Amino acid sequence: MDVLENTISMMKALPETDLIKIQEFISGLFRQRAAECPFPVKSREEIYKDLEISRQQAAEGHCQEMGRALEEIRVKYGL
């Protein structure tokens, strides 16, 4: 039994009041991690829109080979 299965089996035996406490604790962990993330959280729709824009830019030739792009970044920022 893996950790998730083991946790679920234990939670099935708990009363609702304990489950609420667990949910509140886990929600706190998620909020803490979100606060540590320097990037805004995007919705699925926002990600798909970004991919659509990226594909359109690539189709129009607004892209370059990754090795070349990295070299330009290294030169520009002295890395």
PDB file of N, CA, C and O in Angstrom:
ATOM      1  N   MET A   1       0.854  -1.178   0.000  1.00  0.00           N
ATOM      2  CA  MET A   1       0.000   0.000   0.000  1.00  0.00           C
ATOM      3  C   MET A   1       0.900   1.243   0.000  1.00  0.00           C
ATOM      4  O   MET A   1       1.795   1.363   0.826  1.00  0.00           O
ATOM      5  N   ASP A   2       0.652   2.161  -0.938  1.00  0.00           N
ATOM      6  CA  ASP A   2       1.471   3.370  -0.984  1.00  0.00           C
ATOM      7  C   ASP A   2       0.946   4.410   0.012  1.00  0.00           C
ATOM      8  O   ASP A   2      -0.069   4.190   0.689  1.00  0.00           O
ATOM      9  N   VAL A   3       1.622   5.527   0.107  1.00  0.00           N
ATOM     10  CA  VAL A   3       1.279   6.549   1.102  1.00  0.00           C
ATOM     11  C   VAL A   3      -0.140   7.074   0.888  1.00  0.00           C
ATOM     12  O   VAL A   3      -0.903   7.226   1.846  1.00  0.00           O
ATOM     13  N   LEU A   4      -0.500   7.362  -0.358  1.00  0.00           N
ATOM     14  CA  LEU A   4      -1.839   7.890  -0.623  1.00  0.00           C
ATOM     15  C   LEU A   4      -2.919   6.898  -0.222  1.00  0.00           C
ATOM     16  O   LEU A   4      -3.887   7.257   0.469  1.00  0.00           O
ATOM     17  N   GLU A   5      -2.774   5.652  -0.625  1.00  0.00           N
ATOM     18  CA  GLU A   5      -3.766   4.637  -0.273  1.00  0.00           C
ATOM     19  C   GLU A   5      -3.862   4.460   1.236  1.00  0.00           C
ATOM     20  O   GLU A   5      -4.951   4.321   1.801  1.00  0.00           O
ATOM     21  N   ASN A   6      -2.718   4.454   1.900  1.00  0.00           N
ATOM     22  CA  ASN A   6      -2.683   4.306   3.357  1.00  0.00           C
ATOM     23  C   ASN A   6      -3.386   5.485   4.034  1.00  0.00           C
ATOM     24  O   ASN A   6      -4.181   5.302   4.965  1.00  0.00           O
ATOM     25  N   THR A   7      -3.112   6.685   3.552  1.00  0.00           N
ATOM     26  CA  THR A   7      -3.735   7.880   4.122  1.00  0.00           C
ATOM     27  C   THR A   7      -5.241   7.856   3.919  1.00  0.00           C
ATOM     28  O   THR A   7      -6.010   8.150   4.845  1.00  0.00           O
ATOM     29  N   ILE A   8      -5.672   7.500   2.722  1.00  0.00           N
ATOM     30  CA  ILE A   8      -7.104   7.438   2.438  1.00  0.00           C
ATOM     31  C   ILE A   8      -7.791   6.410   3.329  1.00  0.00           C
ATOM     32  O   ILE A   8      -8.869   6.671   3.882  1.00  0.00           O
ATOM     33  N   SER A   9      -7.182   5.253   3.504  1.00  0.00           N
ATOM     34  CA  SER A   9      -7.802   4.227   4.351  1.00  0.00           C
ATOM     35  C   SER A   9      -7.930   4.706   5.791  1.00  0.00           C
ATOM     36  O   SER A   9      -8.932   4.419   6.458  1.00  0.00           O
ATOM     37  N   MET A  10      -6.942   5.438   6.293  1.00  0.00           N
ATOM     38  CA  MET A  10      -7.047   5.969   7.655  1.00  0.00           C
ATOM     39  C   MET A  10      -8.115   7.048   7.737  1.00  0.00           C
ATOM     40  O   MET A  10      -8.882   7.105   8.708  1.00  0.00           O
ATOM     41  N   MET A  11      -8.191   7.899   6.717  1.00  0.00           N
ATOM     42  CA  MET A  11      -9.156   8.994   6.736  1.00  0.00           C
ATOM     43  C   MET A  11     -10.592   8.487   6.683  1.00  0.00           C
ATOM     44  O   MET A  11     -11.492   9.119   7.242  1.00  0.00           O
ATOM     45  N   LYS A  12     -10.808   7.361   6.041  1.00  0.00           N
ATOM     46  CA  LYS A  12     -12.161   6.795   5.966  1.00  0.00           C
ATOM     47  C   LYS A  12     -12.704   6.434   7.347  1.00  0.00           C
ATOM     48  O   LYS A  12     -13.914   6.395   7.543  1.00  0.00           O
ATOM     49  N   ALA A  13     -11.821   6.198   8.306  1.00  0.00           N
ATOM     50  CA  ALA A  13     -12.248   5.808   9.650  1.00  0.00           C
ATOM     51  C   ALA A  13     -12.449   7.004  10.576  1.00  0.00           C
ATOM     52  O   ALA A  13     -12.985   6.841  11.672  1.00  0.00           O
ATOM     53  N   LEU A  14     -12.058   8.196  10.133  1.00  0.00           N
ATOM     54  CA  LEU A  14     -12.145   9.375  10.995  1.00  0.00           C
ATOM     55  C   LEU A  14     -13.526  10.015  10.958  1.00  0.00           C
ATOM     56  O   LEU A  14     -14.211   9.973   9.945  1.00  0.00           O
ATOM     57  N   PRO A  15     -13.906  10.665  12.065  1.00  0.00           N
ATOM     58  CA  PRO A  15     -15.160  11.409  12.062  1.00  0.00           C
ATOM     59  C   PRO A  15     -15.020  12.700  11.242  1.00  0.00           C
ATOM     60  O   PRO A  15     -13.915  13.181  10.984  1.00  0.00           O
ATOM     61  N   GLU A  16     -16.148  13.252  10.829  1.00  0.00           N
ATOM     62  CA  GLU A  16     -16.176  14.456   9.990  1.00  0.00           C
ATOM     63  C   GLU A  16     -15.407  15.611  10.615  1.00  0.00           C
ATOM     64  O   GLU A  16     -14.721  16.355   9.921  1.00  0.00           O
ATOM     65  N   THR A  17     -15.485  15.775  11.926  1.00  0.00           N
ATOM     66  CA  THR A  17     -14.793  16.891  12.585  1.00  0.00           C
ATOM     67  C   THR A  17     -13.285  16.791  12.394  1.00  0.00           C
ATOM     68  O   THR A  17     -12.614  17.804  12.170  1.00  0.00           O
ATOM     69  N   ASP A  18     -12.738  15.594  12.448  1.00  0.00           N
ATOM     70  CA  ASP A  18     -11.303  15.411  12.219  1.00  0.00           C
ATOM     71  C   ASP A  18     -10.947  15.644  10.749  1.00  0.00           C
ATOM     72  O   ASP A  18      -9.892  16.201  10.431  1.00  0.00           O
ATOM     73  N   LEU A  19     -11.823  15.233   9.855  1.00  0.00           N
ATOM     74  CA  LEU A  19     -11.589  15.444   8.427  1.00  0.00           C
ATOM     75  C   LEU A  19     -11.546  16.931   8.090  1.00  0.00           C
ATOM     76  O   LEU A  19     -10.741  17.372   7.266  1.00  0.00           O
ATOM     77  N   ILE A  20     -12.388  17.707   8.750  1.00  0.00           N
ATOM     78  CA  ILE A  20     -12.386  19.157   8.540  1.00  0.00           C
ATOM     79  C   ILE A  20     -11.054  19.752   8.994  1.00  0.00           C
ATOM     80  O   ILE A  20     -10.478  20.609   8.311  1.00  0.00           O
ATOM     81  N   LYS A  21     -10.542  19.292  10.136  1.00  0.00           N
ATOM     82  CA  LYS A  21      -9.240  19.771  10.619  1.00  0.00           C
ATOM     83  C   LYS A  21      -8.132  19.428   9.633  1.00  0.00           C
ATOM     84  O   LYS A  21      -7.242  20.238   9.365  1.00  0.00           O
ATOM     85  N   ILE A  22      -8.171  18.229   9.084  1.00  0.00           N
ATOM     86  CA  ILE A  22      -7.167  17.806   8.103  1.00  0.00           C
ATOM     87  C   ILE A  22      -7.269  18.676   6.856  1.00  0.00           C
ATOM     88  O   ILE A  22      -6.253  19.137   6.316  1.00  0.00           O
ATOM     89  N   GLN A  23      -8.475  18.921   6.403  1.00  0.00           N
ATOM     90  CA  GLN A  23      -8.672  19.748   5.219  1.00  0.00           C
ATOM     91  C   GLN A  23      -8.131  21.165   5.449  1.00  0.00           C
ATOM     92  O   GLN A  23      -7.481  21.734   4.565  1.00  0.00           O
ATOM     93  N   GLU A  24      -8.396  21.739   6.609  1.00  0.00           N
ATOM     94  CA  GLU A  24      -7.896  23.074   6.930  1.00  0.00           C
ATOM     95  C   GLU A  24      -6.368  23.091   6.950  1.00  0.00           C
ATOM     96  O   GLU A  24      -5.740  24.027   6.455  1.00  0.00           O
ATOM     97  N   PHE A  25      -5.771  22.049   7.517  1.00  0.00           N
ATOM     98  CA  PHE A  25      -4.312  21.965   7.569  1.00  0.00           C
ATOM     99  C   PHE A  25      -3.720  21.896   6.165  1.00  0.00           C
ATOM    100  O   PHE A  25      -2.781  22.610   5.825  1.00  0.00           O
ATOM    101  N   ILE A  26      -4.300  21.044   5.330  1.00  0.00           N
ATOM    102  CA  ILE A  26      -3.792  20.881   3.964  1.00  0.00           C
ATOM    103  C   ILE A  26      -4.001  22.164   3.158  1.00  0.00           C
ATOM    104  O   ILE A  26      -3.126  22.566   2.378  1.00  0.00           O
ATOM    105  N   SER A  27      -5.128  22.833   3.353  1.00  0.00           N
ATOM    106  CA  SER A  27      -5.367  24.109   2.677  1.00  0.00           C
ATOM    107  C   SER A  27      -4.297  25.123   3.057  1.00  0.00           C
ATOM    108  O   SER A  27      -3.823  25.887   2.219  1.00  0.00           O
ATOM    109  N   GLY A  28      -3.899  25.118   4.317  1.00  0.00           N
ATOM    110  CA  GLY A  28      -2.825  25.996   4.775  1.00  0.00           C
ATOM    111  C   GLY A  28      -1.510  25.700   4.074  1.00  0.00           C
ATOM    112  O   GLY A  28      -0.764  26.609   3.716  1.00  0.00           O
ATOM    113  N   LEU A  29      -1.220  24.419   3.868  1.00  0.00           N
ATOM    114  CA  LEU A  29       0.000  24.050   3.143  1.00  0.00           C
ATOM    115  C   LEU A  29      -0.023  24.581   1.714  1.00  0.00           C
ATOM    116  O   LEU A  29       0.983  25.087   1.203  1.00  0.00           O
ATOM    117  N   PHE A  30      -1.175  24.460   1.062  1.00  0.00           N
ATOM    118  CA  PHE A  30      -1.296  24.961  -0.303  1.00  0.00           C
ATOM    119  C   PHE A  30      -1.123  26.474  -0.353  1.00  0.00           C
ATOM    120  O   PHE A  30      -0.462  26.999  -1.245  1.00  0.00           O
ATOM    121  N   ARG A  31      -1.735  27.183   0.588  1.00  0.00           N
ATOM    122  CA  ARG A  31      -1.592  28.646   0.625  1.00  0.00           C
ATOM    123  C   ARG A  31      -0.148  29.038   0.856  1.00  0.00           C
ATOM    124  O   ARG A  31       0.360  29.977   0.248  1.00  0.00           O
ATOM    125  N   GLN A  32       0.535  28.310   1.742  1.00  0.00           N
ATOM    126  CA  GLN A  32       1.940  28.608   2.031  1.00  0.00           C
ATOM    127  C   GLN A  32       2.793  28.420   0.787  1.00  0.00           C
ATOM    128  O   GLN A  32       3.619  29.255   0.462  1.00  0.00           O
ATOM    129  N   ARG A  33       2.587  27.333   0.074  1.00  0.00           N
ATOM    130  CA  ARG A  33       3.370  27.080  -1.140  1.00  0.00           C
ATOM    131  C   ARG A  33       3.057  28.097  -2.218  1.00  0.00           C
ATOM    132  O   ARG A  33       3.933  28.525  -2.947  1.00  0.00           O
ATOM    133  N   ALA A  34       1.795  28.499  -2.325  1.00  0.00           N
ATOM    134  CA  ALA A  34       1.416  29.499  -3.319  1.00  0.00           C
ATOM    135  C   ALA A  34       2.087  30.832  -3.004  1.00  0.00           C
ATOM    136  O   ALA A  34       2.510  31.552  -3.905  1.00  0.00           O
ATOM    137  N   ALA A  35       2.207  31.156  -1.706  1.00  0.00           N
ATOM    138  CA  ALA A  35       2.846  32.403  -1.308  1.00  0.00           C
ATOM    139  C   ALA A  35       4.336  32.382  -1.629  1.00  0.00           C
ATOM    140  O   ALA A  35       4.933  33.420  -1.905  1.00  0.00           O
ATOM    141  N   GLU A  36       4.946  31.202  -1.626  1.00  0.00           N
ATOM    142  CA  GLU A  36       6.379  31.073  -1.917  1.00  0.00           C
ATOM    143  C   GLU A  36       6.668  31.126  -3.414  1.00  0.00           C
ATOM    144  O   GLU A  36       7.783  31.391  -3.823  1.00  0.00           O
ATOM    145  N   CYS A  37       5.677  30.867  -4.239  1.00  0.00           N
ATOM    146  CA  CYS A  37       5.856  30.825  -5.680  1.00  0.00           C
ATOM    147  C   CYS A  37       5.910  32.253  -6.229  1.00  0.00           C
ATOM    148  O   CYS A  37       4.985  33.033  -6.014  1.00  0.00           O
ATOM    149  N   PRO A  38       6.973  32.613  -6.958  1.00  0.00           N
ATOM    150  CA  PRO A  38       7.077  33.981  -7.480  1.00  0.00           C
ATOM    151  C   PRO A  38       6.218  34.225  -8.715  1.00  0.00           C
ATOM    152  O   PRO A  38       6.108  35.354  -9.173  1.00  0.00           O
ATOM    153  N   PHE A  39       5.604  33.187  -9.252  1.00  0.00           N
ATOM    154  CA  PHE A  39       4.822  33.320 -10.475  1.00  0.00           C
ATOM    155  C   PHE A  39       3.334  33.212 -10.165  1.00  0.00           C
ATOM    156  O   PHE A  39       2.927  32.425  -9.314  1.00  0.00           O
ATOM    157  N   PRO A  40       2.520  33.994 -10.873  1.00  0.00           N
ATOM    158  CA  PRO A  40       1.075  33.879 -10.641  1.00  0.00           C
ATOM    159  C   PRO A  40       0.562  32.529 -11.129  1.00  0.00           C
ATOM    160  O   PRO A  40       1.049  31.991 -12.117  1.00  0.00           O
ATOM    161  N   VAL A  41      -0.415  32.003 -10.425  1.00  0.00           N
ATOM    162  CA  VAL A  41      -1.018  30.735 -10.812  1.00  0.00           C
ATOM    163  C   VAL A  41      -1.934  31.000 -12.008  1.00  0.00           C
ATOM    164  O   VAL A  41      -2.700  31.957 -12.005  1.00  0.00           O
ATOM    165  N   LYS A  42      -1.799  30.173 -13.037  1.00  0.00           N
ATOM    166  CA  LYS A  42      -2.612  30.353 -14.234  1.00  0.00           C
ATOM    167  C   LYS A  42      -3.674  29.272 -14.324  1.00  0.00           C
ATOM    168  O   LYS A  42      -3.447  28.132 -13.923  1.00  0.00           O
ATOM    169  N   SER A  43      -4.800  29.651 -14.897  1.00  0.00           N
ATOM    170  CA  SER A  43      -5.866  28.687 -15.125  1.00  0.00           C
ATOM    171  C   SER A  43      -5.530  27.862 -16.366  1.00  0.00           C
ATOM    172  O   SER A  43      -4.653  28.217 -17.154  1.00  0.00           O
ATOM    173  N   ARG A  44      -6.250  26.788 -16.540  1.00  0.00           N
ATOM    174  CA  ARG A  44      -6.076  25.938 -17.727  1.00  0.00           C
ATOM    175  C   ARG A  44      -6.302  26.765 -18.998  1.00  0.00           C
ATOM    176  O   ARG A  44      -5.566  26.654 -19.972  1.00  0.00           O
ATOM    177  N   GLU A  45      -7.331  27.619 -18.973  1.00  0.00           N
ATOM    178  CA  GLU A  45      -7.642  28.446 -20.138  1.00  0.00           C
ATOM    179  C   GLU A  45      -6.501  29.410 -20.457  1.00  0.00           C
ATOM    180  O   GLU A  45      -6.165  29.626 -21.624  1.00  0.00           O
ATOM    181  N   GLU A  46      -5.895  30.012 -19.416  1.00  0.00           N
ATOM    182  CA  GLU A  46      -4.770  30.922 -19.633  1.00  0.00           C
ATOM    183  C   GLU A  46      -3.573  30.187 -20.235  1.00  0.00           C
ATOM    184  O   GLU A  46      -2.898  30.718 -21.117  1.00  0.00           O
ATOM    185  N   ILE A  47      -3.318  28.987 -19.761  1.00  0.00           N
ATOM    186  CA  ILE A  47      -2.207  28.193 -20.298  1.00  0.00           C
ATOM    187  C   ILE A  47      -2.459  27.861 -21.761  1.00  0.00           C
ATOM    188  O   ILE A  47      -1.563  28.002 -22.602  1.00  0.00           O
ATOM    189  N   TYR A  48      -3.682  27.444 -22.089  1.00  0.00           N
ATOM    190  CA  TYR A  48      -4.014  27.137 -23.484  1.00  0.00           C
ATOM    191  C   TYR A  48      -3.889  28.376 -24.368  1.00  0.00           C
ATOM    192  O   TYR A  48      -3.426  28.292 -25.500  1.00  0.00           O
ATOM    193  N   LYS A  49      -4.300  29.526 -23.865  1.00  0.00           N
ATOM    194  CA  LYS A  49      -4.176  30.775 -24.633  1.00  0.00           C
ATOM    195  C   LYS A  49      -2.707  31.102 -24.871  1.00  0.00           C
ATOM    196  O   LYS A  49      -2.316  31.489 -25.979  1.00  0.00           O
ATOM    197  N   ASP A  50      -1.878  30.950 -23.840  1.00  0.00           N
ATOM    198  CA  ASP A  50      -0.439  31.189 -23.997  1.00  0.00           C
ATOM    199  C   ASP A  50       0.164  30.245 -25.033  1.00  0.00           C
ATOM    200  O   ASP A  50       1.004  30.652 -25.847  1.00  0.00           O
ATOM    201  N   LEU A  51      -0.252  28.979 -25.006  1.00  0.00           N
ATOM    202  CA  LEU A  51       0.240  28.020 -25.995  1.00  0.00           C
ATOM    203  C   LEU A  51      -0.205  28.396 -27.402  1.00  0.00           C
ATOM    204  O   LEU A  51       0.563  28.271 -28.360  1.00  0.00           O
ATOM    205  N   GLU A  52      -1.433  28.870 -27.521  1.00  0.00           N
ATOM    206  CA  GLU A  52      -1.943  29.301 -28.825  1.00  0.00           C
ATOM    207  C   GLU A  52      -1.101  30.455 -29.369  1.00  0.00           C
ATOM    208  O   GLU A  52      -0.702  30.454 -30.539  1.00  0.00           O
ATOM    209  N   ILE A  53      -0.810  31.428 -28.517  1.00  0.00           N
ATOM    210  CA  ILE A  53       0.015  32.572 -28.919  1.00  0.00           C
ATOM    211  C   ILE A  53       1.414  32.105 -29.302  1.00  0.00           C
ATOM    212  O   ILE A  53       1.973  32.525 -30.321  1.00  0.00           O
ATOM    213  N   SER A  54       1.987  31.210 -28.501  1.00  0.00           N
ATOM    214  CA  SER A  54       3.330  30.694 -28.768  1.00  0.00           C
ATOM    215  C   SER A  54       3.393  29.979 -30.112  1.00  0.00           C
ATOM    216  O   SER A  54       4.325  30.182 -30.894  1.00  0.00           O
ATOM    217  N   ARG A  55       2.403  29.149 -30.374  1.00  0.00           N
ATOM    218  CA  ARG A  55       2.374  28.423 -31.655  1.00  0.00           C
ATOM    219  C   ARG A  55       2.232  29.377 -32.827  1.00  0.00           C
ATOM    220  O   ARG A  55       2.851  29.196 -33.875  1.00  0.00           O
ATOM    221  N   GLN A  56       1.419  30.403 -32.661  1.00  0.00           N
ATOM    222  CA  GLN A  56       1.244  31.394 -33.727  1.00  0.00           C
ATOM    223  C   GLN A  56       2.547  32.138 -33.981  1.00  0.00           C
ATOM    224  O   GLN A  56       2.939  32.353 -35.127  1.00  0.00           O
ATOM    225  N   GLN A  57       3.243  32.533 -32.911  1.00  0.00           N
ATOM    226  CA  GLN A  57       4.529  33.220 -33.062  1.00  0.00           C
ATOM    227  C   GLN A  57       5.541  32.328 -33.766  1.00  0.00           C
ATOM    228  O   GLN A  57       6.284  32.795 -34.641  1.00  0.00           O
ATOM    229  N   ALA A  58       5.579  31.062 -33.410  1.00  0.00           N
ATOM    230  CA  ALA A  58       6.502  30.126 -34.059  1.00  0.00           C
ATOM    231  C   ALA A  58       6.148  29.969 -35.532  1.00  0.00           C
ATOM    232  O   ALA A  58       7.040  29.947 -36.397  1.00  0.00           O
ATOM    233  N   ALA A  59       4.855  29.880 -35.843  1.00  0.00           N
ATOM    234  CA  ALA A  59       4.424  29.738 -37.233  1.00  0.00           C
ATOM    235  C   ALA A  59       4.804  30.961 -38.062  1.00  0.00           C
ATOM    236  O   ALA A  59       5.090  30.846 -39.258  1.00  0.00           O
ATOM    237  N   GLU A  60       4.841  32.128 -37.416  1.00  0.00           N
ATOM    238  CA  GLU A  60       5.215  33.373 -38.100  1.00  0.00           C
ATOM    239  C   GLU A  60       6.728  33.579 -38.142  1.00  0.00           C
ATOM    240  O   GLU A  60       7.201  34.593 -38.644  1.00  0.00           O
ATOM    241  N   GLY A  61       7.488  32.637 -37.564  1.00  0.00           N
ATOM    242  CA  GLY A  61       8.942  32.729 -37.595  1.00  0.00           C
ATOM    243  C   GLY A  61       9.555  33.558 -36.486  1.00  0.00           C
ATOM    244  O   GLY A  61      10.735  33.898 -36.534  1.00  0.00           O
ATOM    245  N   HIS A  62       8.775  33.891 -35.476  1.00  0.00           N
ATOM    246  CA  HIS A  62       9.294  34.685 -34.351  1.00  0.00           C
ATOM    247  C   HIS A  62       9.906  33.763 -33.292  1.00  0.00           C
ATOM    248  O   HIS A  62       9.479  33.750 -32.133  1.00  0.00           O
ATOM    249  N   CYS A  63      10.896  33.010 -33.706  1.00  0.00           N
ATOM    250  CA  CYS A  63      11.552  32.081 -32.787  1.00  0.00           C
ATOM    251  C   CYS A  63      12.969  31.833 -33.290  1.00  0.00           C
ATOM    252  O   CYS A  63      13.331  32.241 -34.385  1.00  0.00           O
ATOM    253  N   GLN A  64      13.770  31.204 -32.441  1.00  0.00           N
ATOM    254  CA  GLN A  64      15.122  30.843 -32.847  1.00  0.00           C
ATOM    255  C   GLN A  64      15.530  29.549 -32.152  1.00  0.00           C
ATOM    256  O   GLN A  64      14.902  29.135 -31.176  1.00  0.00           O
ATOM    257  N   GLU A  65      16.564  28.949 -32.649  1.00  0.00           N
ATOM    258  CA  GLU A  65      17.069  27.698 -32.090  1.00  0.00           C
ATOM    259  C   GLU A  65      17.500  27.947 -30.643  1.00  0.00           C
ATOM    260  O   GLU A  65      18.093  28.962 -30.318  1.00  0.00           O
ATOM    261  N   MET A  66      17.186  27.010 -29.750  1.00  0.00           N
ATOM    262  CA  MET A  66      17.397  27.200 -28.315  1.00  0.00           C
ATOM    263  C   MET A  66      18.858  27.454 -27.961  1.00  0.00           C
ATOM    264  O   MET A  66      19.158  28.293 -27.119  1.00  0.00           O
ATOM    265  N   GLY A  67      19.776  26.706 -28.572  1.00  0.00           N
ATOM    266  CA  GLY A  67      21.195  26.911 -28.275  1.00  0.00           C
ATOM    267  C   GLY A  67      21.638  28.327 -28.581  1.00  0.00           C
ATOM    268  O   GLY A  67      22.384  28.946 -27.811  1.00  0.00           O
ATOM    269  N   ARG A  68      21.159  28.853 -29.675  1.00  0.00           N
ATOM    270  CA  ARG A  68      21.491  30.234 -30.059  1.00  0.00           C
ATOM    271  C   ARG A  68      20.881  31.229 -29.074  1.00  0.00           C
ATOM    272  O   ARG A  68      21.532  32.195 -28.656  1.00  0.00           O
ATOM    273  N   ALA A  69      19.631  30.985 -28.684  1.00  0.00           N
ATOM    274  CA  ALA A  69      18.973  31.875 -27.723  1.00  0.00           C
ATOM    275  C   ALA A  69      19.717  31.875 -26.386  1.00  0.00           C
ATOM    276  O   ALA A  69      19.939  32.933 -25.782  1.00  0.00           O
ATOM    277  N   LEU A  70      20.130  30.705 -25.909  1.00  0.00           N
ATOM    278  CA  LEU A  70      20.878  30.621 -24.648  1.00  0.00           C
ATOM    279  C   LEU A  70      22.208  31.342 -24.746  1.00  0.00           C
ATOM    280  O   LEU A  70      22.635  32.017 -23.795  1.00  0.00           O
ATOM    281  N   GLU A  71      22.883  31.205 -25.867  1.00  0.00           N
ATOM    282  CA  GLU A  71      24.169  31.896 -26.047  1.00  0.00           C
ATOM    283  C   GLU A  71      23.975  33.407 -25.998  1.00  0.00           C
ATOM    284  O   GLU A  71      24.762  34.116 -25.364  1.00  0.00           O
ATOM    285  N   GLU A  72      22.917  33.905 -26.636  1.00  0.00           N
ATOM    286  CA  GLU A  72      22.637  35.345 -26.588  1.00  0.00           C
ATOM    287  C   GLU A  72      22.348  35.807 -25.155  1.00  0.00           C
ATOM    288  O   GLU A  72      22.781  36.881 -24.743  1.00  0.00           O
ATOM    289  N   ILE A  73      21.645  34.980 -24.399  1.00  0.00           N
ATOM    290  CA  ILE A  73      21.353  35.312 -22.994  1.00  0.00           C
ATOM    291  C   ILE A  73      22.638  35.333 -22.188  1.00  0.00           C
ATOM    292  O   ILE A  73      22.860  36.240 -21.360  1.00  0.00           O
ATOM    293  N   ARG A  74      23.511  34.343 -22.405  1.00  0.00           N
ATOM    294  CA  ARG A  74      24.788  34.294 -21.681  1.00  0.00           C
ATOM    295  C   ARG A  74      25.617  35.544 -21.959  1.00  0.00           C
ATOM    296  O   ARG A  74      26.181  36.154 -21.043  1.00  0.00           O
ATOM    297  N   VAL A  75      25.690  35.932 -23.214  1.00  0.00           N
ATOM    298  CA  VAL A  75      26.474  37.108 -23.592  1.00  0.00           C
ATOM    299  C   VAL A  75      25.835  38.369 -22.993  1.00  0.00           C
ATOM    300  O   VAL A  75      26.528  39.210 -22.406  1.00  0.00           O
ATOM    301  N   LYS A  76      24.536  38.490 -23.131  1.00  0.00           N
ATOM    302  CA  LYS A  76      23.830  39.703 -22.659  1.00  0.00           C
ATOM    303  C   LYS A  76      23.964  39.886 -21.158  1.00  0.00           C
ATOM    304  O   LYS A  76      24.161  41.003 -20.679  1.00  0.00           O
ATOM    305  N   TYR A  77      23.863  38.786 -20.379  1.00  0.00           N
ATOM    306  CA  TYR A  77      23.866  38.892 -18.923  1.00  0.00           C
ATOM    307  C   TYR A  77      25.179  38.431 -18.274  1.00  0.00           C
ATOM    308  O   TYR A  77      25.275  38.350 -17.058  1.00  0.00           O
ATOM    309  N   GLY A  78      26.167  38.106 -19.084  1.00  0.00           N
ATOM    310  CA  GLY A  78      27.472  37.717 -18.557  1.00  0.00           C
ATOM    311  C   GLY A  78      27.457  36.441 -17.761  1.00  0.00           C
ATOM    312  O   GLY A  78      28.160  36.324 -16.747  1.00  0.00           O
ATOM    313  N   LEU A  79      26.701  35.461 -18.215  1.00  0.00           N
ATOM    314  CA  LEU A  79      26.617  34.202 -17.494  1.00  0.00           C
ATOM    315  C   LEU A  79      27.644  33.206 -17.986  1.00  0.00           C
ATOM    316  O   LEU A  79      28.004  33.141 -19.095  1.00  0.00           O
TER     317      LEU A  79
END
